[in-house]
């Protein structure tokens, strides 16, 4: 199943490069169906890519569904969130807690 899904996704990407939107859509959909048949979670990258194809076909409502599902899966992915629950780290190195209590009881990494 993994090889089939990978091959279909790769071919779909090639179709995208040629602006063969319907062929790309078919391959991405087949890759997602292969995962479903194997009782596996859909690949969020494939969902996002299918969303891009749907936008190219002006099928915006369907694209939004794929983008939302993709975002949900990425956020649930192991290790996606930091120790403080944030999905992104501050680039300046400062902690993001706004708690002013001397003993912080919030979920942020204040110490």
CSV table of C-alpha atoms in Angstrom, one decimal:
chain,number,residue,atom,x,y,z
A,1,UNK,CA,0.0,0.0,0.0
A,2,UNK,CA,2.8,2.4,0.9
A,3,UNK,CA,4.5,2.0,-2.4
A,4,UNK,CA,1.2,2.4,-4.3
A,5,UNK,CA,0.4,5.5,-2.4
A,6,UNK,CA,3.9,6.9,-3.0
A,7,UNK,CA,3.8,6.1,-6.7
A,8,UNK,CA,0.3,7.7,-7.2
A,9,UNK,CA,1.4,10.8,-5.3
A,10,UNK,CA,4.5,11.1,-7.3
A,11,UNK,CA,2.7,10.7,-10.6
A,12,UNK,CA,0.1,13.2,-9.4
A,13,UNK,CA,2.8,15.7,-8.8
A,14,UNK,CA,4.2,15.2,-12.3
A,15,UNK,CA,0.7,15.8,-13.7
A,16,UNK,CA,0.5,19.0,-11.7
A,17,UNK,CA,3.7,20.1,-13.3
A,18,UNK,CA,2.1,19.6,-16.7
A,19,UNK,CA,-1.1,21.4,-15.6
A,20,UNK,CA,-3.0,18.1,-16.2
A,21,UNK,CA,-5.3,18.9,-13.3
A,22,UNK,CA,-7.9,16.1,-13.7
A,23,UNK,CA,-5.2,13.4,-14.0
A,24,UNK,CA,-3.5,14.8,-10.9
A,25,UNK,CA,-6.8,14.9,-9.0
A,26,UNK,CA,-7.5,11.3,-9.9
A,27,UNK,CA,-4.1,10.1,-8.7
A,28,UNK,CA,-4.2,12.1,-5.4
A,29,UNK,CA,-7.7,10.7,-4.8
A,30,UNK,CA,-6.6,7.2,-5.6
A,31,UNK,CA,-3.6,7.6,-3.2
A,32,UNK,CA,-6.0,8.7,-0.4
A,33,UNK,CA,-8.4,5.8,-1.2
A,34,UNK,CA,-5.4,3.3,-1.0
A,35,UNK,CA,-4.6,4.6,2.5
A,36,UNK,CA,-8.3,4.3,3.5
A,37,UNK,CA,-8.4,0.7,2.3
A,38,UNK,CA,-5.4,-0.1,4.4
A,39,UNK,CA,-7.1,1.5,7.5
A,40,UNK,CA,-4.3,4.2,7.5
A,41,UNK,CA,-4.7,7.9,8.2
A,42,UNK,CA,-4.7,10.0,5.1
A,43,UNK,CA,-1.4,11.7,4.3
A,44,UNK,CA,-1.8,15.4,5.1
A,45,UNK,CA,0.7,16.3,2.4
A,46,UNK,CA,-1.5,14.5,-0.2
A,47,UNK,CA,-4.6,16.2,1.1
A,48,UNK,CA,-2.9,19.6,0.8
A,49,UNK,CA,-1.7,18.8,-2.7
A,50,UNK,CA,-5.1,17.6,-3.7
A,51,UNK,CA,-6.5,20.9,-2.3
A,52,UNK,CA,-4.0,22.8,-4.6
A,53,UNK,CA,-5.3,20.9,-7.6
A,54,UNK,CA,-8.9,21.6,-6.6
A,55,UNK,CA,-8.1,25.3,-6.4
A,56,UNK,CA,-6.6,25.1,-9.9
A,57,UNK,CA,-10.0,23.6,-11.0
A,58,UNK,CA,-11.9,26.4,-9.3
A,59,UNK,CA,-13.5,23.9,-6.9
A,60,UNK,CA,-12.9,26.0,-3.8
A,61,UNK,CA,-15.3,24.5,-1.3
A,62,UNK,CA,-13.7,21.0,-1.9
A,63,UNK,CA,-10.2,22.5,-1.7
A,64,UNK,CA,-11.1,24.1,1.6
A,65,UNK,CA,-12.2,20.8,3.0
A,66,UNK,CA,-8.9,19.2,2.0
A,67,UNK,CA,-6.9,22.1,3.5
A,68,UNK,CA,-8.8,21.9,6.8
A,69,UNK,CA,-8.4,18.1,7.1
A,70,UNK,CA,-4.7,18.4,6.2
A,71,UNK,CA,-4.2,21.1,8.9
A,72,UNK,CA,-6.0,19.0,11.5
A,73,UNK,CA,-3.8,16.0,10.7
A,74,UNK,CA,-0.6,18.1,10.8
A,75,UNK,CA,-1.6,19.5,14.2
A,76,UNK,CA,-2.3,16.0,15.6
A,77,UNK,CA,1.0,14.7,14.3
A,78,UNK,CA,3.4,13.5,17.0
A,79,UNK,CA,6.0,16.1,18.0
A,80,UNK,CA,4.2,18.9,16.1
A,81,UNK,CA,3.6,21.0,19.2
A,82,UNK,CA,6.4,22.3,21.5
A,83,UNK,CA,6.6,21.7,25.2
A,84,UNK,CA,4.5,24.8,25.9
A,85,UNK,CA,1.7,23.7,23.6
A,86,UNK,CA,2.6,26.2,20.9
A,87,UNK,CA,2.8,25.2,17.3
A,88,UNK,CA,5.6,27.6,16.6
A,89,UNK,CA,8.6,28.7,18.4
A,90,UNK,CA,9.6,32.4,18.8
A,91,UNK,CA,12.6,33.3,16.8
A,92,UNK,CA,13.9,35.7,19.3
A,93,UNK,CA,14.3,33.0,21.9
A,94,UNK,CA,12.0,34.7,24.4
A,95,UNK,CA,9.3,32.6,26.1
A,96,UNK,CA,5.8,33.5,25.1
A,97,UNK,CA,4.1,33.6,28.6
A,98,UNK,CA,2.3,36.7,29.6
A,99,UNK,CA,1.7,35.5,33.1
A,100,UNK,CA,2.9,38.0,35.7
A,101,UNK,CA,2.4,35.8,38.7
A,102,UNK,CA,5.5,35.0,40.8
A,103,UNK,CA,4.6,31.3,40.6
A,104,UNK,CA,3.3,30.6,37.1
A,105,UNK,CA,0.6,28.0,36.9
A,106,UNK,CA,-0.1,28.3,33.2
A,107,UNK,CA,0.9,25.8,30.6
A,108,UNK,CA,3.6,28.0,29.1
A,109,UNK,CA,7.3,27.3,29.6
A,110,UNK,CA,8.0,30.3,31.8
A,111,UNK,CA,11.0,29.0,33.6
